[in-house]
PDB file of C-alpha atoms in Angstrom:
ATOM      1  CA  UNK H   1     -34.016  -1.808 -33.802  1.00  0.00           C
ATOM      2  CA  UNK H   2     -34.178  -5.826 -32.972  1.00  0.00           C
ATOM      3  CA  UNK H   3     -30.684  -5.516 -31.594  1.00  0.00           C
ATOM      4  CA  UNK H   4     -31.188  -2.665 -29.430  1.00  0.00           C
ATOM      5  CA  UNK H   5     -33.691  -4.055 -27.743  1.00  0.00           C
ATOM      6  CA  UNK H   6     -31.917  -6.844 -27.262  1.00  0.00           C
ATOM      7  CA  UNK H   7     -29.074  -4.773 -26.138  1.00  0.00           C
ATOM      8  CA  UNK H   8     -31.556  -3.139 -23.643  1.00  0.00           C
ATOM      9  CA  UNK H   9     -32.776  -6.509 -22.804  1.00  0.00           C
ATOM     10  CA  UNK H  10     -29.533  -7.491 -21.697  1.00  0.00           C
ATOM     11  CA  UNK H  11     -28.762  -4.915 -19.315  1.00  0.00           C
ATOM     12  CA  UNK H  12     -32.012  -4.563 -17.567  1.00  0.00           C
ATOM     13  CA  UNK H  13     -32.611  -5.909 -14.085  1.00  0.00           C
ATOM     14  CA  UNK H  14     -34.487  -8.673 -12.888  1.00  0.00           C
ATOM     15  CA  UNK H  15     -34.432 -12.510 -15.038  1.00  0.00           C
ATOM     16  CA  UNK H  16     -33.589 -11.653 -18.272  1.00  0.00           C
ATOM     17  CA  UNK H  17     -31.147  -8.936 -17.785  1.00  0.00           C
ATOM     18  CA  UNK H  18     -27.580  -9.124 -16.157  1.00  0.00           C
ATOM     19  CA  UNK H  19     -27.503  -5.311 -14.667  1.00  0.00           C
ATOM     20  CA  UNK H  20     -28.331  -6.578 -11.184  1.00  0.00           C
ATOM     21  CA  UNK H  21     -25.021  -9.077 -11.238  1.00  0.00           C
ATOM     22  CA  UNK H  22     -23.215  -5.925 -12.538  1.00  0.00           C
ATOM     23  CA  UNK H  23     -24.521  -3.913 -10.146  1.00  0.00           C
ATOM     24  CA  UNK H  24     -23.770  -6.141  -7.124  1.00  0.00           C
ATOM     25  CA  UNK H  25     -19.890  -6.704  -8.584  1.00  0.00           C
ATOM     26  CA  UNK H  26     -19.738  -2.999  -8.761  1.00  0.00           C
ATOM     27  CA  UNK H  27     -20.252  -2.685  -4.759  1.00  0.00           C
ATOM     28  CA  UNK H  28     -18.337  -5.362  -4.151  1.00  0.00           C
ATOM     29  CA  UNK H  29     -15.013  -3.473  -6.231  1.00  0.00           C
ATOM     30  CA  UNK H  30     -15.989  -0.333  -3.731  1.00  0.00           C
ATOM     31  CA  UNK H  31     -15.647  -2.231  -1.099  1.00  0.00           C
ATOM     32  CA  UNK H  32     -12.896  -3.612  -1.711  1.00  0.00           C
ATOM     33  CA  UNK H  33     -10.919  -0.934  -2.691  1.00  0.00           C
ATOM     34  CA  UNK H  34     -12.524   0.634   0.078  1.00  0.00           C
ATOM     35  CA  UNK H  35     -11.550  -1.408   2.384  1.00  0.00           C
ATOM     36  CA  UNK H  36      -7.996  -2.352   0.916  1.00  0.00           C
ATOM     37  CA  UNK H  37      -7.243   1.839   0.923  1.00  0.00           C
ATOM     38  CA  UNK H  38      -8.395   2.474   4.388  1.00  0.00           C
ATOM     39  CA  UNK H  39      -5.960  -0.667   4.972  1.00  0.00           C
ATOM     40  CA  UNK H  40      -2.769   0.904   3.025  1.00  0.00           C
ATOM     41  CA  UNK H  41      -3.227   4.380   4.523  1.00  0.00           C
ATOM     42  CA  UNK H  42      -2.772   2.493   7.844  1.00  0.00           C
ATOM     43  CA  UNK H  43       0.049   0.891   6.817  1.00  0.00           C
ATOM     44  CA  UNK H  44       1.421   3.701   5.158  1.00  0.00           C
ATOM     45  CA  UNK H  45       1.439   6.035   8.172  1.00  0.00           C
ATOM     46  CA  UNK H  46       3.397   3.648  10.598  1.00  0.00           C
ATOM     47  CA  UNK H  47       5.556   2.821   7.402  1.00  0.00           C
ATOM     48  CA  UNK H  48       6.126   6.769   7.376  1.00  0.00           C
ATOM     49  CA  UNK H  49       6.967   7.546  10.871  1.00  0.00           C
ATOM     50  CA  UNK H  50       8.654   4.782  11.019  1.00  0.00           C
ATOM     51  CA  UNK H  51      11.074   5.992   8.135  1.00  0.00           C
ATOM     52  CA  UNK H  52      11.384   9.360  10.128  1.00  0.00           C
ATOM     53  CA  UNK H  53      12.390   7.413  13.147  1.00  0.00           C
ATOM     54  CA  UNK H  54      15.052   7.553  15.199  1.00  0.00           C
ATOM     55  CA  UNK H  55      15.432   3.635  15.557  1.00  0.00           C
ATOM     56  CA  UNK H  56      17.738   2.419  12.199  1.00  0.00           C
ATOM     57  CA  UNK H  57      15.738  -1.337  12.612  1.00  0.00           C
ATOM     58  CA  UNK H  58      12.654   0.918  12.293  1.00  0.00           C
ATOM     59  CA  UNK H  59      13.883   2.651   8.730  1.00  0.00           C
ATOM     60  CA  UNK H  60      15.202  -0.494   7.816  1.00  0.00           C
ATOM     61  CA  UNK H  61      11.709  -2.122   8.291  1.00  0.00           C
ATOM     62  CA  UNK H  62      10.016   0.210   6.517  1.00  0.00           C
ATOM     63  CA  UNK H  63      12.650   0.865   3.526  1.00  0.00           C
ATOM     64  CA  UNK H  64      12.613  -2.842   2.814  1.00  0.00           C
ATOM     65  CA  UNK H  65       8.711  -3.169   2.974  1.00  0.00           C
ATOM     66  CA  UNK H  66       8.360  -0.023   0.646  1.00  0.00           C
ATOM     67  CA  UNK H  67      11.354  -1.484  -1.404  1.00  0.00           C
ATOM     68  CA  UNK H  68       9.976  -4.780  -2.006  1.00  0.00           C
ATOM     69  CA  UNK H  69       6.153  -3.523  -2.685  1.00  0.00           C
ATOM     70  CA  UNK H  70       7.189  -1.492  -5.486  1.00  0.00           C
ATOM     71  CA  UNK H  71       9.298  -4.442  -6.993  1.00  0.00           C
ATOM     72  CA  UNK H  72       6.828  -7.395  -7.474  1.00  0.00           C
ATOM     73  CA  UNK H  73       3.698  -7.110  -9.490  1.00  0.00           C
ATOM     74  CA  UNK H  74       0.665  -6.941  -7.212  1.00  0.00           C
ATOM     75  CA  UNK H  75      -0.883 -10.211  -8.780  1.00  0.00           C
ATOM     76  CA  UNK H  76       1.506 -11.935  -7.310  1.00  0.00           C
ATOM     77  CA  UNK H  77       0.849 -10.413  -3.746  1.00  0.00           C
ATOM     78  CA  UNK H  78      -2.641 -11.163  -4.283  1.00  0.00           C
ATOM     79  CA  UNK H  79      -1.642 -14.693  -4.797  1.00  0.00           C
ATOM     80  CA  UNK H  80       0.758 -15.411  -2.174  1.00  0.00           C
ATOM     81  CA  UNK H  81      -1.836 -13.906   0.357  1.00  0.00           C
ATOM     82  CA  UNK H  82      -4.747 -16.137  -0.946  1.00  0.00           C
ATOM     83  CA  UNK H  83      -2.960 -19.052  -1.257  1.00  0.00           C
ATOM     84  CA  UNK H  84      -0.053 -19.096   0.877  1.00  0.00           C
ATOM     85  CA  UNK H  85      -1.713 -17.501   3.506  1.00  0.00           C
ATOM     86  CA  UNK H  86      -4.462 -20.103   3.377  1.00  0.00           C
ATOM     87  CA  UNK H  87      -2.283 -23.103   3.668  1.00  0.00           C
ATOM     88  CA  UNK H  88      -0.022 -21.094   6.728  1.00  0.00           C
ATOM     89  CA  UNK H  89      -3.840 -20.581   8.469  1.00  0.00           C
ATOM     90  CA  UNK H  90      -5.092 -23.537   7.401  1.00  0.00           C
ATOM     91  CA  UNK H  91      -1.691 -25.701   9.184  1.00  0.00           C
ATOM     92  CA  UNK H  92      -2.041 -23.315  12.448  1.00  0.00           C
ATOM     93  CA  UNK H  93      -5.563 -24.192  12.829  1.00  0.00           C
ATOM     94  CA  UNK H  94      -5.110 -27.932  11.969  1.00  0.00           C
ATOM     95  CA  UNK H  95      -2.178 -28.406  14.977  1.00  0.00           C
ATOM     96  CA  UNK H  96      -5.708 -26.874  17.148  1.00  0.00           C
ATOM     97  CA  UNK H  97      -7.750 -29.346  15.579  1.00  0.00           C
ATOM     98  CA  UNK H  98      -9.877 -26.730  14.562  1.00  0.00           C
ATOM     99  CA  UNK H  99     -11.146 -26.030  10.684  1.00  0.00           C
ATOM    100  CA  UNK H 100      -8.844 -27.486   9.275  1.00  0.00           C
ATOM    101  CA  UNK H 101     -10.429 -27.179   5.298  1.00  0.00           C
ATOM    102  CA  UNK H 102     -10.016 -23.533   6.074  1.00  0.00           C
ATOM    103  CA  UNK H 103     -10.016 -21.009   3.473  1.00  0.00           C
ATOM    104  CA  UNK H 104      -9.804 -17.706   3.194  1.00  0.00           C
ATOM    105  CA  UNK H 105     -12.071 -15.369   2.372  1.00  0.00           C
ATOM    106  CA  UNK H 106     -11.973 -13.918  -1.374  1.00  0.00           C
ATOM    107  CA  UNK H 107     -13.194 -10.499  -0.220  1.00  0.00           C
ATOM    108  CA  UNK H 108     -10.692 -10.153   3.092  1.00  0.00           C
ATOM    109  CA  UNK H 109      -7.635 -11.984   0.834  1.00  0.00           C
ATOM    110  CA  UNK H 110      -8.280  -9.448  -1.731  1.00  0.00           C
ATOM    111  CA  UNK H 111      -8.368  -6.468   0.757  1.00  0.00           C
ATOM    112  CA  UNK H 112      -5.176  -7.665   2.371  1.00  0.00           C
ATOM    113  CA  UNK H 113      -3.279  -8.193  -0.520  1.00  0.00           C
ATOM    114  CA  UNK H 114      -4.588  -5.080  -2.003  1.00  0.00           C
ATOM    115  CA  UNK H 115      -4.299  -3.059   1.019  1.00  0.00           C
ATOM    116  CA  UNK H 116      -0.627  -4.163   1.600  1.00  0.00           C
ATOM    117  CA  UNK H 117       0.556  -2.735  -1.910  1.00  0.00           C
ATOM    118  CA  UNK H 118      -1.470   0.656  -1.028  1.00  0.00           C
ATOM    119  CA  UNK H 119       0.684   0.611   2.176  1.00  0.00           C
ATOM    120  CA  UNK H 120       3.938   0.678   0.151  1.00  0.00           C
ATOM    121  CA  UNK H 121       3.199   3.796  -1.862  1.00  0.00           C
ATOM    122  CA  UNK H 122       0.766   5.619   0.841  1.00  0.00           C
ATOM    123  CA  UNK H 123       4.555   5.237   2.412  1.00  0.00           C
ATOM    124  CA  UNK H 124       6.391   7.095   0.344  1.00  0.00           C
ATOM    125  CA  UNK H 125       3.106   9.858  -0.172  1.00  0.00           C
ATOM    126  CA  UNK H 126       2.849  10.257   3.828  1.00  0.00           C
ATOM    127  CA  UNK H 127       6.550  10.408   4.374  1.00  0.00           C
ATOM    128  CA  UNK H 128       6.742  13.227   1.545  1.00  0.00           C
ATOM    129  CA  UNK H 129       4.154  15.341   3.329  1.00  0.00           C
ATOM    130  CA  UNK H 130       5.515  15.179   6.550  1.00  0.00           C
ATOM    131  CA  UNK H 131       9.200  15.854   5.561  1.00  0.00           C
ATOM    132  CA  UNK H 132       7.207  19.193   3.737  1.00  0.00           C
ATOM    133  CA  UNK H 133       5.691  20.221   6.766  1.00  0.00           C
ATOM    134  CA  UNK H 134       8.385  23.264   8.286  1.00  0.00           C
ATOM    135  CA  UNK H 135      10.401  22.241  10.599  1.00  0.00           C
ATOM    136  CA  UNK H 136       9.979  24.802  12.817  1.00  0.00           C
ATOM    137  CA  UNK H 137       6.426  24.122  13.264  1.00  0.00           C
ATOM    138  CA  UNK H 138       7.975  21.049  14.887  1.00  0.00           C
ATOM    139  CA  UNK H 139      10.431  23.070  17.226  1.00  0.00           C
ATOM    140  CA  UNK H 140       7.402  25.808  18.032  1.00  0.00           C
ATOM    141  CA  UNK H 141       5.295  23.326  19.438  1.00  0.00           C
ATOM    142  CA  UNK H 142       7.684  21.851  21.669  1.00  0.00           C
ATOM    143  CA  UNK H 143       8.897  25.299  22.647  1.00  0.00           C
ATOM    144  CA  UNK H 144       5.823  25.556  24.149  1.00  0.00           C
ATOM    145  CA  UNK H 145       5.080  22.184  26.282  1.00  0.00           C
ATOM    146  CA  UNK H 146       3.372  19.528  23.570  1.00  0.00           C
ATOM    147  CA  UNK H 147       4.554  16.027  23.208  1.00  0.00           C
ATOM    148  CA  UNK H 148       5.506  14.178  20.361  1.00  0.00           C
ATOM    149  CA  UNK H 149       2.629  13.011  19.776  1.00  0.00           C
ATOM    150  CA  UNK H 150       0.463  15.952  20.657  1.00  0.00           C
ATOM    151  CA  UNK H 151       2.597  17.560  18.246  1.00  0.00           C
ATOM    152  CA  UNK H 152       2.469  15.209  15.604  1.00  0.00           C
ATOM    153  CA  UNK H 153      -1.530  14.943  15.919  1.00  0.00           C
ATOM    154  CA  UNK H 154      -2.233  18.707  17.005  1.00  0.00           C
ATOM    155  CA  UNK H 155       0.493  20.170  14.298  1.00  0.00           C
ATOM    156  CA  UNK H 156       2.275  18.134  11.826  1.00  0.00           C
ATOM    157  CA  UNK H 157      -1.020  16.195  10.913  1.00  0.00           C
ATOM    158  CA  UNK H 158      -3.268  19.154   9.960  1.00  0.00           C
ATOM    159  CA  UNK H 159      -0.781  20.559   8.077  1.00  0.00           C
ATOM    160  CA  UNK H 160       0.453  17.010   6.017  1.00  0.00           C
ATOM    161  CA  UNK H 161      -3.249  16.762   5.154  1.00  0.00           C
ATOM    162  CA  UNK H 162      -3.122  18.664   2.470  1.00  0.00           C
ATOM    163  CA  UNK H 163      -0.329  18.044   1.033  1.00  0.00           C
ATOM    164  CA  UNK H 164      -0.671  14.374   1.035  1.00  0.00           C
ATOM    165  CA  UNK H 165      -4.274  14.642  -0.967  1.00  0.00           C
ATOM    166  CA  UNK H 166      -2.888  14.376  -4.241  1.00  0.00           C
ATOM    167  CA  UNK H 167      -1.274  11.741  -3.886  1.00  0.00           C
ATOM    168  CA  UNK H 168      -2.891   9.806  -1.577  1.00  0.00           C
ATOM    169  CA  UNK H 169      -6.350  10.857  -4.639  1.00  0.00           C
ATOM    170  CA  UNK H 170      -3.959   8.841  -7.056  1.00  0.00           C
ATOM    171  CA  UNK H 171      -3.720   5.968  -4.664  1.00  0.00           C
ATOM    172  CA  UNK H 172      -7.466   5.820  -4.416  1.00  0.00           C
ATOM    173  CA  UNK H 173      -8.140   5.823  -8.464  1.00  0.00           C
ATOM    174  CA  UNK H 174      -4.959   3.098  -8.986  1.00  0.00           C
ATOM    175  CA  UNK H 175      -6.563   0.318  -6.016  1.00  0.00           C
ATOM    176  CA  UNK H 176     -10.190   1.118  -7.515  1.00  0.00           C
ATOM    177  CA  UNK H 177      -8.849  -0.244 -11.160  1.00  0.00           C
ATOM    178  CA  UNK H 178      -6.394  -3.150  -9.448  1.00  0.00           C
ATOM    179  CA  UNK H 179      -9.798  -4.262  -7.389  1.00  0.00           C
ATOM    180  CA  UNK H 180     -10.237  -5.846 -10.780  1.00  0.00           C
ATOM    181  CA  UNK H 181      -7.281  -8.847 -10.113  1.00  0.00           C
ATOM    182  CA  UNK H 182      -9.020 -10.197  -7.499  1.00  0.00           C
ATOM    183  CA  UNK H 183     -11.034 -11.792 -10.450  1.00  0.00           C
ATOM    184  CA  UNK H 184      -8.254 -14.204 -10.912  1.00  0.00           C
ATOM    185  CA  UNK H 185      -9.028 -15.865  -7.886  1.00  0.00           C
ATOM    186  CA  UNK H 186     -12.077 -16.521  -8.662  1.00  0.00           C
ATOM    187  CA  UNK H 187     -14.503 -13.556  -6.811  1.00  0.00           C
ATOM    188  CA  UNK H 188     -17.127 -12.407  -8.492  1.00  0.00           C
ATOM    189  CA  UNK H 189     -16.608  -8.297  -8.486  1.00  0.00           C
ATOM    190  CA  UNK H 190     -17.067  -6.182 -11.427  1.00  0.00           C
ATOM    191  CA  UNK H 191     -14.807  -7.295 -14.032  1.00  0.00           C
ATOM    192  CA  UNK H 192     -15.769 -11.442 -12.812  1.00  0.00           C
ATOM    193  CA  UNK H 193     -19.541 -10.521 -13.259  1.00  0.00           C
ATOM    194  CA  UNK H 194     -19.044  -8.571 -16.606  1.00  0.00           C
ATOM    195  CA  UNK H 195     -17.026 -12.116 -18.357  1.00  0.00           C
ATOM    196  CA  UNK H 196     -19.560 -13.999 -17.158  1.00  0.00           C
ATOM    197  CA  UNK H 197     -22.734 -12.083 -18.781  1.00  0.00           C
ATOM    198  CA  UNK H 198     -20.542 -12.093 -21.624  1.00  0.00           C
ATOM    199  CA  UNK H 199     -19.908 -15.343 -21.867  1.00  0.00           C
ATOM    200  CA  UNK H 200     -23.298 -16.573 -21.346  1.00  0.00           C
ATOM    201  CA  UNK H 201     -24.837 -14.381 -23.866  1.00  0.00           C
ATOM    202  CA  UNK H 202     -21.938 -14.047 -26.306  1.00  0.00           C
ATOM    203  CA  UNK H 203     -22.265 -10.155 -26.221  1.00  0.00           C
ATOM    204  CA  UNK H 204     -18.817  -9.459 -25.529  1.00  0.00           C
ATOM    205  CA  UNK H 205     -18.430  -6.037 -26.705  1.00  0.00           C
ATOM    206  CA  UNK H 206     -22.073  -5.016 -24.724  1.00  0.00           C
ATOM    207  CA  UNK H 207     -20.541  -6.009 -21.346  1.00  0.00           C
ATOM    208  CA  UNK H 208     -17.126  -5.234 -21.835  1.00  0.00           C
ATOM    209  CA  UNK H 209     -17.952  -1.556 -22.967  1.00  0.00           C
ATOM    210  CA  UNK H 210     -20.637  -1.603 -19.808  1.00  0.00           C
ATOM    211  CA  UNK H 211     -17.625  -2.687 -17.573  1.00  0.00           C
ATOM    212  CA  UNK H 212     -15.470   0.290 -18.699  1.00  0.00           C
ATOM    213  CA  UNK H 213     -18.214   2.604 -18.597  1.00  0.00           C
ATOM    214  CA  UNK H 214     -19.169   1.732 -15.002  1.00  0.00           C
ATOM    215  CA  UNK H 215     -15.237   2.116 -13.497  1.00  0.00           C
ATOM    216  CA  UNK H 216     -15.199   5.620 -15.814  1.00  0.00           C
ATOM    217  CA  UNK H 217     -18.135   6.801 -13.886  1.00  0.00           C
ATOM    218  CA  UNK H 218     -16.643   5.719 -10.632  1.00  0.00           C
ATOM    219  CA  UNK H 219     -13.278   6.971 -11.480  1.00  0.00           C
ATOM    220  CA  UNK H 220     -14.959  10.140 -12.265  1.00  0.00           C
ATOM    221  CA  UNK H 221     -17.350  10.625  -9.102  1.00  0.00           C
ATOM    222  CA  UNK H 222     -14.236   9.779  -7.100  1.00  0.00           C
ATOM    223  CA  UNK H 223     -12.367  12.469  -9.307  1.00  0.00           C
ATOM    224  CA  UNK H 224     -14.790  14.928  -8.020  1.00  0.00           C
ATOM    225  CA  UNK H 225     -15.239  14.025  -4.781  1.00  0.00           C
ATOM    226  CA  UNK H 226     -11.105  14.177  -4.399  1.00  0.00           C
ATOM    227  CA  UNK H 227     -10.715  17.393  -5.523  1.00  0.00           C
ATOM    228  CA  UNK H 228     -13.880  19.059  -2.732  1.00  0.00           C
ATOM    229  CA  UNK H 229     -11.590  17.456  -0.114  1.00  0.00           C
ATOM    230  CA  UNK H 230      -8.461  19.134  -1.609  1.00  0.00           C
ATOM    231  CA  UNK H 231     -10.082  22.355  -2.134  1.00  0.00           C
ATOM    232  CA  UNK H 232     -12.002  22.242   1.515  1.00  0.00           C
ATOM    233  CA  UNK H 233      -8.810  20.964   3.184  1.00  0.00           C
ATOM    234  CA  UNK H 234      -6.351  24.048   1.626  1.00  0.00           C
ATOM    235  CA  UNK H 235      -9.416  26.529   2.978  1.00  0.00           C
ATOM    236  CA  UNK H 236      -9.667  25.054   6.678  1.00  0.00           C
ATOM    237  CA  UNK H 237      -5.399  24.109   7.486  1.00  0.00           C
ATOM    238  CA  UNK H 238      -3.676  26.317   5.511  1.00  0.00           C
ATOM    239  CA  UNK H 239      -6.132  29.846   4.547  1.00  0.00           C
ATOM    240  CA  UNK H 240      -4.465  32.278   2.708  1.00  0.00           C
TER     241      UNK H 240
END
């Protein structure tokens, strides 16, 4: 009974309890997976068209972005934007005289990184659901008068919607758990905030455990969340 309560101790809010640290490292994973996915699907969609391009520079780009991505473990993006893009900043802004103990941002070097290795696979998922979008879609819409870009926006792009969900829903669920690296750099999100209350109390297993529970519940309202798109999105652009 003693250690429950001091289980329950542990976890409450306010002085004696660590929930509000966890809570506040929670929101600060969202957002940066948030942030880091809205960044990759941007990315990902001039990576995409610019693989279906006509310009061979423009494939080239993109294959070797994509290429490289997928070949170096994301830590190490995460570290060569926090560091190395610190000291290139930090140099610029000292040839201005301006800031020059600069330092980036843990939240924006984690969304960069982050959001750069999204962009690499949201890629390959965007390209996919374009190439799976009929062709002559494409040809009807010129046929009658639209522009490449009305047609991509006005017909390709309702149509890649759904077919892109899937993938793009694993995309989402993969940068929610890799939010958790930025805790190697030292900001305090979930994982951070979790070894610290664990450390200072010595509960290791309590906050650990409350950790994994807290990304399964977000994992799972994202779950569900991902599949009302995917189900709304076959009903509106493609009804049987």
């Amino acid at each position: 009974m003693d250690s429950t309560l001091s289980w329950l101790t542990l976890l409450s809010f306010g002085d004696q309890g660590w929930s509000d640290e966890l809570v506040r490292g929670a929101c600060l994973s969202l957002g940066i997976s948030i942030s880091a996915y809205l960044i990759g699907l941007m990315l990902g969609l001039i990576g995409a068209l610019a693989k279906l391009s006509n310009s061979r520079v423009a494939r080239g780009l993109a294959s070797g972005y994509t290429t490289i991505i997928r070949s170096i473990p994301d830590i190490l993006i995460i570290f060569l934007v926090y560091y190395s893009a610190t000291d290139a900043l930090r140099s610029l802004l000292g040839m201005t005289g301006l800031l020059a103990d600069f330092q980036l941002n843990g939240f924006v070097a984690a969304a960069i990184s982050l959001g750069i290795v999204q962009g690499g696979y949201s890629t390959e998922v965007l390209r996919g659901a374009i190439v799976a979008v009929a062709a002559g879609q494409t040809e009807a819409a010129y046929a009658v008068g639209l522009t490449r870009r009305q047609t991509f926006l006005l017909v390709i792009l309702p149509q890649m919607v759904p077919l892109a969900l899937p993938g793009l829903g694993n995309l989402w669920l993969v940068v929610l758990k890799e939010s958790s690296l930025v805790s190697l750099i030292g900001f305090t999100e979930l994982v951070l905030a979790g070894k610290m209350a664990a450390g200072a109390t010595r509960h290791y297993f309590l906050f650990y455990s409350a950790v994994a529970v807290v990304f399964l519940v977000m994992s799972a309202v994202s779950t569900a969340l991902l599949h009302v798109c995917e189900v709304k999105s076959y009903r509106v652009w493609r009804p049987a």
